[in-house]
Amino acid sequence: MSKRKAAHSDKMATAEKVPQNDYTIGLVDPVKDYQKLIETRVQVDEIVDDDVTKENFDRTAASARDVIWRLIFDEDGTSQSNTEKASQLLEEYRGDACFYDPMPYNEWIVKLRDEVLKRELLDFWRDVLVKKQLGPCWSRDCDLFDSDDTPPLEFYAHAGCTAPFAASLKVRAAQEEQALQNQDEAAVSTTPGELSADDAAARSGEFEAALTKENPLEEYRSLMKRFVLAKVIVPDSVHQASVNKIAAAAREIIWKLLFDGTPSAEDQNKAAELLQEYKGDAGFYGPDDYNDWIFKLRDEVLTKELLDFWREKMVKMELGPSCARDSDYYDYEDPLPLEFYEKAGCKAPFEATFNDD
Amino acid sequence: MNGPRVGGVLALGATALGAFYLGTHVERERRHDGSTSGLPRLPGLPTFGTVSAASLIPAQESNVSLAATPSRIGQIMKYGFPGLDHVRSHSDYVLSYDRRNRVPHWVFEHLTAESVAKNDAVDRSKCDFKQDESIHPFFRSQNTDYRRSGYDRGHMAAAGNHRLHQKHCDETFYLSNMAPQVGQGFNRDAWNTLEAHVRRLTKTYSNVYVCTGPLYLPHKEDDGKTYVKYEVIGSNTVAVPTHFYKVIVSESTDHKLHMESYVMPNQVISNDTPISVFQVPPESVERSAGLLFFDQINRKQLATINGKKV
């Protein structure tokens, strides 16, 4: 940490290559020299031994302190521009000191202040050190401190000045006292949730699953929502049984809607709507039952000659067996159920493009 | 100084709301029937042979040991390991490291009045933030990741909790014990208040056990979907957690157990916000963290949770 001659450092400000051991900061553009040292020796993205980084920062910091001191207190050059340079470098160095190593800064800045006051550089004291809060690093600007540490109020209490943050600390102290009082009174309630009747039924699997011809789709959805999509943890076997129970109810009411006498157009619509919803759920919960039963439904539809239902609903709405087109139970290697649709002059509403590659 | 003040007041509303949302949301989704107790404990989890919940540790017993001895680890981990991923033992705290996020999963500490007392032989200003060379370079966070990131190197195991020996304190400055924390208004203030609160518990209780760690909580966006979103900083992409938790168990002299559980957002929190605002049911933290805290304690054995009788 030897002091360096000004003539030497002036040259370094413009030099391209800086020797490895040289931490010179010139007087021409000190901030730039300083930043270059930080960038190349301290803020290095590669993994470097922390002792090396610390040593590099300490040497850069020592050099910065040296130059700041000379810019302020040496009588060379115009004071105006040197003071400006010193203030910029001080600000920059302090920012890094807060992160890397605040203690040397905190000790040195007291000496700098004393020298500033001794030489009665009161503008610099008020406008730079006080106003820009360039005193000791503390919890306001540095993660090496926290609110338990003593704020550096005293540092600023000279030559008629006070710390710019003095007022906020007072407010804060008052608030903390208040908060401590409040804390005793405040108790957060955590009411334990009661298990609702639906959740209890979802957990036990004990519920009635009957659908009516009036509104089967909505009834189906409501059953699924209450007993299958419930947000309680249900054992898999109970869950599966509940799904099956509701699926059986869906199949039963579809069968009734279509085959209790001749179905009205309205009943056919209801049956198709529910069938589509049920098929969607089956594709998620397990399509095997659906894929067996849908053949029986198709055969009965054709026997009863419900050809509109066959063409407009089952074929057009693609209500045949579940496959890779609608269910994650399958992938492209599984054969598509083309044959299912090849009845009464119809064809599947999709092509076997899946197997092309 | 008006700007930060206003921001602080705004943050109060946001954080209180966030904490409330977390509490109610998780509360709503929790198992209503207490089936936790019905789950069988997994057999054969590798545990340290010396870890046992056998007895209370007398507060006056001196625990100064400069190596991570089995007996000290056993004391700290008395009530169970939250998880077993990359567990590292220091002389006075235990840490599980999240190699993907380059921050801890959790740290566990055991505090007594003695271990948090001011000690002239321990000087925090002598400690340096340093990389943890026991972590593989791929997963190591570095000072350069944090510099000018806008975040503090936030201790999980707080330096102020480990004052029996300088080395205990030094070891909390490993960057593996850090997560990016908002500085003013959080790390250096509100979070510090919570840490001080935990230390203060040692005045009432002979032993205080605390687990601390990060959370990455989901939030709902305008499309109605829920996302987990968090910043990563530096060339090592260190995760910036959205929240932090502390789950605390205190042993009273009559051997009763008291639990407290907090979740605080990693953002500016107004100084006038009482920390009790951030109390949440412990199971909500467990669900969010993917960890179980103090699972050697049946929750029904606790005398109080967050100050309320069980």
XYZ file of C-alpha atoms in Angstrom:
667
model
C 0.000 0.000 0.000
C 2.850 2.380 -0.795
C 2.093 5.889 -1.908
C 2.739 6.595 -5.519
C 4.107 9.672 -7.233
C 1.647 11.864 -9.047
C 3.756 12.038 -12.193
C 3.729 8.292 -12.446
C 0.002 7.936 -11.978
C -0.806 10.600 -14.523
C 0.733 8.432 -17.167
C -1.252 5.419 -16.029
C -4.594 7.098 -16.635
C -4.191 6.650 -20.349
C -2.052 3.532 -20.415
C -3.580 0.472 -22.049
C -1.882 -2.288 -20.099
C -1.674 -2.107 -16.346
C 0.983 -4.305 -14.765
C -0.410 -6.993 -12.508
C 0.914 -5.524 -9.312
C 0.193 -1.903 -10.080
C -2.859 -0.364 -8.474
C -2.152 3.173 -9.536
C -5.013 5.610 -9.944
C -4.054 8.705 -11.903
C -5.251 12.253 -11.286
C -6.469 12.796 -14.850
C -9.495 10.504 -14.774
C -9.387 8.839 -11.361
C -12.893 7.371 -11.455
C -12.177 5.617 -14.721
C -8.871 4.205 -13.462
C -10.546 3.070 -10.289
C -13.434 1.404 -12.117
C -11.039 -0.425 -14.391
C -9.198 -1.882 -11.418
C -12.484 -3.031 -9.867
C -13.698 -4.563 -13.113
C -10.516 -6.449 -13.921
C -9.291 -7.480 -10.473
C -12.309 -7.568 -8.187
C -15.586 -8.029 -10.032
C -14.393 -11.151 -11.844
C -16.933 -13.698 -13.010
C -14.499 -16.597 -12.870
C -14.102 -18.382 -9.587
C -11.242 -16.722 -7.726
C -10.020 -17.359 -4.217
C -11.801 -14.923 -1.924
C -8.525 -13.980 -0.253
C -7.177 -12.836 -3.618
C -10.293 -10.804 -4.382
C -10.190 -9.217 -0.953
C -6.523 -8.339 -1.279
C -7.162 -6.864 -4.739
C -9.993 -4.747 -3.420
C -7.995 -3.618 -0.427
C -5.172 -2.435 -2.672
C -7.582 -0.680 -5.037
C -9.278 0.929 -2.052
C -5.992 2.087 -0.536
C -5.038 3.646 -3.834
C -8.418 5.391 -4.076
C -8.104 6.790 -0.556
C -4.656 8.064 -1.400
C -5.815 9.877 -4.527
C -8.895 11.348 -2.849
C -6.748 12.730 -0.065
C -4.359 14.347 -2.521
C -7.105 15.780 -4.714
C -8.653 17.490 -1.731
C -5.636 18.580 0.260
C -2.738 19.082 -2.209
C -2.600 22.620 -3.472
C -1.960 21.656 -7.114
C -4.305 22.639 -9.929
C -7.677 24.303 -9.590
C -9.521 23.289 -6.517
C -12.838 23.267 -8.330
C -12.054 20.392 -10.704
C -10.002 18.430 -8.162
C -12.765 18.633 -5.577
C -15.220 17.413 -8.179
C -12.960 14.459 -9.026
C -12.480 13.637 -5.373
C -16.164 13.708 -4.681
C -16.952 11.413 -7.622
C -14.264 8.908 -6.707
C -15.298 8.997 -3.068
C -18.876 8.219 -3.997
C -17.838 5.388 -6.295
C -15.380 3.895 -3.813
C -17.858 4.120 -0.953
C -20.434 2.184 -2.989
C -17.966 -0.676 -3.388
C -16.738 -0.436 0.189
C -20.310 -0.990 1.368
C -20.270 -4.318 -0.426
C -16.689 -5.509 -0.079
C -15.106 -4.015 2.996
C -16.758 -1.185 4.931
C -14.484 -1.158 7.964
C -11.396 0.539 6.458
C -13.687 3.105 4.838
C -15.475 3.776 8.102
C -12.214 4.396 9.916
C -10.609 6.469 7.188
C -13.612 8.682 6.496
C -13.439 9.981 10.079
C -9.849 11.086 9.494
C -10.855 12.676 6.199
C -13.667 14.550 7.929
C -11.351 15.814 10.645
C -8.868 17.065 8.053
C -11.683 18.708 6.036
C -12.928 20.512 9.140
C -9.435 21.471 10.225
C -8.794 23.099 6.862
C -12.252 24.611 6.990
C -13.359 23.194 3.666
C -16.910 23.716 4.807
C -18.546 23.634 1.373
C -17.078 20.215 0.779
C -18.237 19.124 4.221
C -21.821 20.323 3.748
C -22.422 19.700 0.066
C -20.492 16.481 -0.416
C -19.861 14.552 2.782
C -23.096 15.467 4.586
C -25.544 16.001 1.745
C -24.465 12.920 -0.212
C -24.232 10.924 3.040
C -20.686 9.786 2.383
C -19.958 9.059 6.044
C -19.573 5.556 7.490
C -21.334 2.653 5.781
C -24.294 1.381 7.811
C -27.528 -0.518 7.454
C -28.986 2.167 5.187
C -26.614 1.201 2.403
C -24.693 -1.922 3.401
C -25.679 -5.531 3.988
C -22.924 -5.983 6.546
C -25.050 -3.994 8.989
C -28.570 -4.226 10.289
C -30.952 -2.179 12.359
C -29.381 -3.395 15.609
C -26.183 -1.539 14.759
C -25.725 2.047 15.911
C -26.368 4.499 13.060
C -23.471 6.907 12.401
C -25.376 9.984 13.565
C -22.441 11.406 15.469
C -20.218 11.515 12.395
C -22.362 14.204 10.803
C -22.884 16.328 13.934
C -20.167 18.867 13.205
C -19.946 22.450 11.990
C -23.647 22.986 12.527
C -24.700 19.959 10.478
C -26.777 16.917 11.393
C -27.208 13.632 9.606
C -29.765 13.937 6.798
C -31.392 10.748 8.104
C -31.670 11.901 11.744
C -35.366 12.750 11.506
C -36.353 9.432 9.948
C -34.541 7.550 12.702
C -36.588 9.365 15.331
C -39.852 8.532 13.601
C -38.735 4.978 13.307
C -37.849 4.636 16.965
C -41.322 5.872 17.867
C -42.903 3.422 15.451
C -40.978 0.533 16.880
C -42.172 1.284 20.351
C -45.723 1.389 19.042
C -45.241 -1.882 17.161
C -43.973 -3.631 20.262
C -47.132 -2.592 22.093
C -49.374 -3.670 19.246
C -47.680 -7.005 19.030
C -48.939 -8.040 22.430
C -52.504 -7.262 21.442
C -52.494 -8.782 17.984
C -53.220 -12.460 17.853
C -53.802 -14.037 14.490
C -56.706 -16.420 14.474
C -56.399 -19.649 12.598
C -59.794 -21.281 12.655
C -59.527 -24.910 11.720
C -61.768 -25.704 8.746
C -64.746 -27.976 9.339
C -65.100 -30.894 6.980
C -68.145 -30.132 4.864
C -70.782 -32.783 4.193
C -69.741 -32.990 0.527
C -66.069 -33.376 1.405
C -66.963 -36.101 3.899
C -68.971 -37.895 1.200
C -66.102 -37.450 -1.275
C -63.762 -39.061 1.220
C -66.043 -41.980 2.000
C -67.437 -42.392 -1.506
C -70.892 -42.647 -0.013
C -73.274 -40.557 -2.078
C -76.237 -41.047 -4.378
C -75.494 -40.718 -8.082
C -78.782 -40.603 -9.972
C -79.351 -38.430 -13.008
C -82.750 -37.344 -14.316
C -83.923 -36.827 -17.872
C -84.661 -33.189 -17.086
C -81.177 -31.832 -16.756
C -78.679 -34.690 -16.917
C -75.623 -32.722 -18.012
C -75.798 -30.214 -15.181
C -76.564 -32.915 -12.655
C -73.588 -34.888 -13.911
C -71.310 -31.845 -13.635
C -72.537 -31.102 -10.150
C -71.881 -34.674 -8.989
C -68.366 -34.569 -10.437
C -67.672 -31.226 -8.799
C -68.942 -32.244 -5.382
C -67.574 -35.761 -5.067
C -64.694 -36.113 -7.549
C -63.112 -32.682 -7.908
C -63.305 -32.010 -4.155
C -60.177 -30.457 -2.692
C -59.673 -33.079 -0.033
C -57.281 -35.962 -0.217
C -59.191 -39.121 -1.128
C -57.705 -42.611 -1.383
C -57.329 -43.703 -5.017
C -59.709 -46.659 -4.680
C -62.497 -44.476 -3.259
C -61.851 -41.833 -5.884
C -61.975 -44.385 -8.710
C -65.189 -45.900 -7.328
C -66.801 -42.446 -7.216
C -65.815 -41.769 -10.815
C -67.215 -45.151 -11.846
C -70.447 -44.572 -9.972
C -71.063 -41.239 -11.698
C -70.035 -42.724 -15.074
C -72.531 -45.573 -14.635
C -75.245 -43.029 -13.845
C -74.347 -41.130 -17.027
C -74.528 -44.283 -19.169
C -77.834 -45.253 -17.637
C -79.549 -41.935 -18.271
C -78.187 -41.731 -21.829
C -79.589 -45.170 -22.500
C -82.979 -44.120 -21.087
C -83.055 -40.853 -23.020
C -82.451 -42.684 -26.279
C -84.236 -45.976 -25.913
C -87.303 -45.388 -23.664
C -89.598 -45.208 -26.686
C -88.743 -42.880 -29.566
C -86.513 -40.026 -28.372
C -87.495 -36.417 -29.088
C -84.941 -34.163 -30.753
C -84.512 -32.475 -27.390
C -83.726 -35.753 -25.628
C -81.248 -36.657 -28.366
C -79.504 -33.334 -27.802
C -79.368 -33.922 -24.069
C -77.977 -37.405 -24.590
C -75.310 -36.136 -26.990
C -74.267 -33.314 -24.666
C -73.856 -35.611 -21.714
C -72.132 -38.255 -23.830
C -69.582 -35.688 -24.979
C -68.883 -34.531 -21.425
C -68.705 -38.073 -20.114
C -66.340 -39.079 -22.910
C -64.080 -36.160 -22.039
C -63.902 -37.225 -18.400
C -63.455 -40.874 -19.352
C -60.482 -39.885 -21.494
C -58.901 -38.523 -18.326
C -59.998 -40.915 -15.606
C -59.675 -44.119 -17.664
C -61.472 -44.795 -20.949
C -61.781 -48.629 -20.867
C -65.399 -48.750 -19.678
C -66.377 -46.072 -22.140
C -64.667 -47.845 -25.035
C -66.525 -51.097 -24.289
C -69.898 -49.542 -23.720
C -69.869 -47.122 -26.674
C -69.949 -50.112 -29.089
C -73.101 -51.368 -27.382
C -74.652 -47.946 -27.603
C -73.752 -47.698 -31.283
C -75.237 -51.112 -32.068
C -78.456 -50.263 -30.218
C -78.659 -46.869 -31.962
C -78.360 -48.621 -35.323
C -80.852 -51.357 -34.352
C -83.346 -48.686 -33.293
C -82.502 -46.863 -36.549
C -81.719 -43.566 -34.822
C -79.754 -42.566 -37.907
C -79.837 -38.812 -37.217
C -78.313 -39.422 -33.829
C -75.698 -41.696 -35.382
C -74.680 -39.275 -38.143
C -75.139 -35.876 -36.518
C -74.049 -36.744 -33.031
C -71.965 -39.870 -32.682
C -70.022 -39.563 -35.947
C -69.905 -35.802 -36.397
C -69.115 -35.044 -32.748
C -66.592 -37.881 -32.713
C -68.193 -39.734 -29.818
C -66.617 -43.107 -30.624
C -63.878 -44.805 -28.622
C -61.399 -42.639 -26.799
C -58.016 -42.474 -28.581
C -54.819 -40.452 -28.917
C -56.855 -37.599 -30.410
C -58.531 -36.856 -27.114
C -56.810 -38.745 -24.314
C -53.355 -38.944 -22.809
C -53.882 -42.653 -22.237
C -52.774 -43.168 -25.863
C -50.056 -42.069 -28.205
C -49.432 -42.107 -31.939
C -48.432 -45.752 -31.978
C -51.930 -46.833 -30.944
C -54.322 -47.615 -33.819
C -57.128 -45.106 -34.329
C -60.726 -46.422 -34.000
C -61.592 -45.873 -37.675
C -63.708 -49.026 -37.939
C -66.107 -47.932 -35.212
C -67.527 -45.231 -37.463
C -67.781 -47.347 -40.649
C -71.466 -48.178 -40.319
C -74.573 -47.012 -42.208
C -72.417 -45.469 -44.934
C -70.411 -43.273 -42.563
C -66.696 -42.794 -42.111
C -64.633 -41.606 -39.187
C -64.559 -37.770 -38.940
C -60.763 -37.969 -38.943
C -58.088 -39.656 -40.984
C -55.373 -42.074 -40.047
C -52.677 -39.458 -40.452
C -51.151 -40.229 -37.096
C -49.261 -43.272 -38.324
C -47.762 -41.654 -41.392
C -44.265 -41.030 -40.149
C -36.808 10.543 2.759
C -40.443 10.816 1.768
C -40.259 8.390 -1.156
C -39.224 5.281 0.784
C -41.753 6.099 3.482
C -44.653 6.147 1.037
C -43.336 2.980 -0.569
C -43.215 1.402 2.844
C -46.832 2.216 3.531
C -47.873 0.787 0.164
C -45.847 -2.319 0.817
C -47.620 -2.796 4.130
C -50.931 -3.220 2.362
C -49.461 -5.541 -0.228
C -47.618 -7.701 2.244
C -50.479 -7.954 4.678
C -52.717 -8.960 1.804
C -50.135 -11.453 0.564
C -49.761 -13.015 3.959
C -53.520 -13.144 4.357
C -53.909 -14.743 0.944
C -51.255 -17.328 1.687
C -52.865 -18.113 4.998
C -56.419 -18.392 3.788
C -55.602 -20.086 0.523
C -53.460 -22.767 2.009
C -55.805 -23.102 4.932
C -58.645 -23.740 2.537
C -56.726 -26.414 0.720
C -55.341 -28.176 3.684
C -56.458 -31.603 4.684
C -59.487 -30.987 6.801
C -59.429 -34.241 8.622
C -55.939 -34.202 10.013
C -55.077 -37.280 7.999
C -51.426 -36.286 8.402
C -51.344 -38.450 11.465
C -52.712 -41.345 9.396
C -49.767 -41.296 7.004
C -47.237 -43.922 7.907
C -43.784 -42.595 8.694
C -41.382 -43.732 5.997
C -39.042 -46.347 7.331
C -35.319 -46.346 6.852
C -34.766 -42.649 6.264
C -31.044 -42.142 6.730
C -30.658 -40.202 9.932
C -27.623 -39.442 11.954
C -27.262 -42.205 14.478
C -26.807 -39.786 17.274
C -29.872 -37.719 16.525
C -32.560 -38.347 19.051
C -35.328 -36.490 20.742
C -34.443 -38.210 23.963
C -34.010 -35.365 26.379
C -34.112 -31.657 26.930
C -30.789 -29.893 26.782
C -29.993 -27.935 29.914
C -29.643 -24.294 28.971
C -26.501 -23.773 30.999
C -24.609 -26.623 29.383
C -21.735 -25.297 27.354
C -22.043 -26.236 23.706
C -18.926 -24.613 22.351
C -17.444 -26.905 19.805
C -15.518 -25.731 16.788
C -16.115 -28.747 14.632
C -19.448 -30.080 13.404
C -19.582 -32.806 16.002
C -22.273 -35.478 15.906
C -23.479 -34.480 19.346
C -23.992 -30.843 18.346
C -25.755 -31.836 15.112
C -27.882 -34.191 17.163
C -28.895 -31.380 19.466
C -29.706 -29.004 16.635
C -31.673 -31.586 14.659
C -33.433 -33.033 17.694
C -36.901 -32.689 16.167
C -36.179 -34.152 12.754
C -34.699 -33.215 9.380
C -37.021 -31.177 7.107
C -35.304 -32.853 4.153
C -32.038 -34.598 3.364
C -30.813 -32.872 0.216
C -27.151 -31.829 0.476
C -27.034 -31.485 4.213
C -23.998 -29.595 5.527
C -23.081 -29.283 9.144
C -21.303 -26.292 10.558
C -20.068 -25.910 14.087
C -23.307 -24.279 15.251
C -25.926 -24.696 12.519
C -27.052 -27.258 9.941
C -27.882 -26.400 6.346
C -29.490 -28.143 3.380
C -28.266 -26.639 0.102
C -30.445 -26.239 -2.980
C -27.936 -26.715 -5.782
C -30.405 -25.710 -8.480
C -31.262 -22.376 -6.889
C -27.832 -21.728 -5.318
C -29.385 -20.898 -1.967
C -30.320 -23.065 1.025
C -33.432 -25.221 1.184
C -33.359 -24.668 4.925
C -31.094 -24.021 7.871
C -31.663 -25.309 11.376
C -30.451 -23.617 14.532
C -30.664 -24.302 18.240
C -30.500 -21.183 20.373
C -30.073 -20.629 24.064
C -29.789 -17.421 26.025
C -26.068 -18.056 26.224
C -25.528 -18.628 22.513
C -27.236 -15.364 21.508
C -25.800 -13.227 24.312
C -23.470 -10.388 23.467
C -19.920 -11.695 23.602
C -16.874 -9.448 23.483
C -14.855 -12.278 21.992
C -17.072 -12.324 18.903
C -16.899 -9.436 16.461
C -19.215 -9.588 13.497
C -17.271 -6.888 11.685
C -14.378 -9.320 11.379
C -16.493 -11.662 9.255
C -16.219 -11.747 5.479
C -18.813 -12.962 3.019
C -17.038 -15.835 1.318
C -17.827 -18.512 -1.207
C -18.355 -21.990 0.194
C -15.638 -24.084 -1.399
C -17.301 -27.271 -0.238
C -20.022 -26.607 -2.828
C -19.276 -27.760 -6.389
C -18.269 -24.741 -8.539
C -21.325 -25.194 -10.788
C -23.668 -24.580 -7.900
C -21.681 -22.077 -5.875
C -22.924 -18.530 -5.456
C -20.310 -15.787 -5.410
C -19.995 -12.232 -4.238
C -20.019 -11.088 -7.858
C -23.533 -12.501 -8.248
C -24.812 -10.229 -5.494
C -22.811 -7.067 -6.218
C -25.082 -4.350 -7.561
C -27.892 -6.866 -7.983
C -30.115 -4.708 -5.818
C -30.206 -7.472 -3.211
C -28.415 -8.081 0.050
C -26.537 -11.248 0.903
C -29.234 -12.281 3.347
C -28.290 -14.695 6.115
C -30.568 -17.656 6.677
C -28.724 -18.688 9.852
C -28.291 -15.224 11.359
C -24.865 -14.118 12.556
C -26.388 -12.782 15.765
C -27.607 -16.247 16.732
C -24.105 -17.684 17.010
C -22.076 -15.802 19.567
C -20.408 -18.531 21.573
C -17.298 -18.321 19.430
C -15.945 -16.216 16.597
C -15.783 -19.296 14.369
C -19.497 -19.965 14.844
C -20.200 -16.443 13.642
C -17.685 -16.653 10.763
C -19.378 -19.748 9.418
C -22.678 -17.950 8.965
C -20.949 -15.765 6.353
C -20.534 -18.595 3.845
C -22.442 -17.614 0.725
C -24.128 -21.020 0.865
C -25.991 -19.622 3.896
C -27.219 -16.621 1.870
C -30.213 -15.848 -0.263
C -30.858 -12.596 -2.113
C -32.926 -10.403 0.185
C -34.304 -6.935 -0.249
C -31.994 -4.802 1.891
C -33.583 -1.704 3.345
C -37.075 -2.453 4.558
C -36.452 -6.184 4.751
C -33.084 -7.814 5.512
C -31.774 -4.917 7.527
C -35.140 -4.107 9.073
C -38.290 -6.256 9.183
C -36.508 -9.590 8.746
C -33.956 -8.473 11.323
C -36.868 -7.708 13.660
C -38.079 -11.289 13.273
C -34.561 -12.585 13.946
C -34.370 -10.437 17.053
C -37.763 -11.753 18.128
C -36.480 -15.325 17.861
C -33.411 -14.424 19.913
C -35.646 -12.766 22.482
C -37.550 -16.035 22.896
C -34.475 -17.430 24.663
C -35.300 -15.094 27.542
C -38.538 -16.985 28.106
C -37.605 -20.470 26.932
C -34.609 -22.585 27.801
C -34.183 -23.914 24.252
C -35.308 -22.410 20.966
C -35.167 -24.396 17.730
C -35.676 -22.564 14.477
C -35.826 -23.594 10.843
C -35.391 -20.823 8.253
C -35.599 -20.938 4.496
C -36.834 -19.524 1.201
C -40.174 -19.957 -0.539
C -41.097 -19.568 -4.184
C -44.811 -18.949 -3.988
C -47.183 -18.967 -6.937
C -49.396 -16.057 -7.829
C -52.334 -15.779 -10.179
C -51.917 -13.720 -13.324
C -54.464 -11.992 -15.544
C -55.084 -15.104 -17.619
C -56.419 -16.809 -14.487
C -53.496 -19.241 -14.400
C -51.068 -19.599 -11.544
C -47.343 -19.154 -12.036
C -44.214 -19.266 -9.950
C -42.001 -16.381 -11.025
C -38.741 -15.246 -9.507
C -35.648 -13.351 -10.554
C -32.234 -14.972 -10.795
C -29.138 -12.830 -10.286
C -25.539 -12.895 -11.465
C -23.739 -15.259 -13.789
C -24.530 -18.124 -11.418
C -28.272 -17.377 -11.650
C -28.893 -17.265 -7.914
C -32.627 -17.482 -7.214
C -34.351 -14.541 -5.556
C -36.982 -16.155 -3.334
C -40.405 -14.549 -3.219
C -40.798 -15.160 0.517
C -38.925 -16.498 3.536
C -40.191 -18.526 6.439
C -39.219 -19.251 9.990
C -40.772 -22.101 11.939
C -39.821 -21.994 15.592
C -40.281 -24.383 18.489
C -39.507 -23.244 22.014
C -39.156 -25.516 25.015
C -40.352 -24.011 28.248
C -38.863 -24.979 31.575
C -41.935 -27.109 32.331
C -41.173 -29.082 29.129
C -44.082 -27.614 27.174
C -43.557 -26.906 23.479
C -44.623 -23.706 21.757
C -44.579 -23.280 17.987
C -44.508 -20.102 15.942
C -44.551 -19.904 12.188
C -43.961 -16.888 9.939
C -43.887 -16.167 6.224
C -42.611 -12.764 5.100
C -42.515 -11.450 1.528
C -39.082 -10.554 0.155
C -39.955 -6.898 -0.295
C -39.941 -3.602 1.524
C -42.044 -3.923 4.648
C -43.010 -0.875 6.624
C -41.312 -0.598 9.988
C -44.615 -0.197 11.764
C -45.894 -3.604 10.647
C -45.986 -5.949 13.646
C -44.405 -9.304 12.814
C -47.518 -11.099 14.078
C -49.139 -10.021 10.791
C -46.931 -12.611 9.128
C -47.919 -15.566 11.286
C -49.364 -18.432 9.246
C -50.353 -22.019 10.099
C -47.193 -24.159 10.092
C -48.738 -26.675 7.705
C -49.179 -23.960 5.091
C -45.407 -23.370 5.160
C -44.798 -27.104 4.924
C -46.988 -27.406 1.839
C -45.337 -24.478 0.129
C -41.783 -25.449 1.043
C -42.126 -29.147 0.282
C -40.688 -29.873 3.706
C -41.905 -31.046 7.096
C -40.788 -29.065 10.117
C -40.386 -30.661 13.537
C -42.020 -33.847 12.333
C -40.883 -35.665 15.472
C -43.456 -33.582 17.309
C -47.098 -34.493 17.019
C -48.809 -31.133 16.555
C -51.296 -32.118 19.250
C -48.423 -32.236 21.747
C -47.815 -28.529 21.294
C -49.057 -26.208 23.996
C -49.542 -23.311 21.576
C -49.239 -22.512 17.874
C -48.701 -18.844 17.026
C -49.736 -17.949 20.538
C -53.040 -19.832 20.442
C -53.727 -22.845 22.619
C -53.842 -26.091 20.674
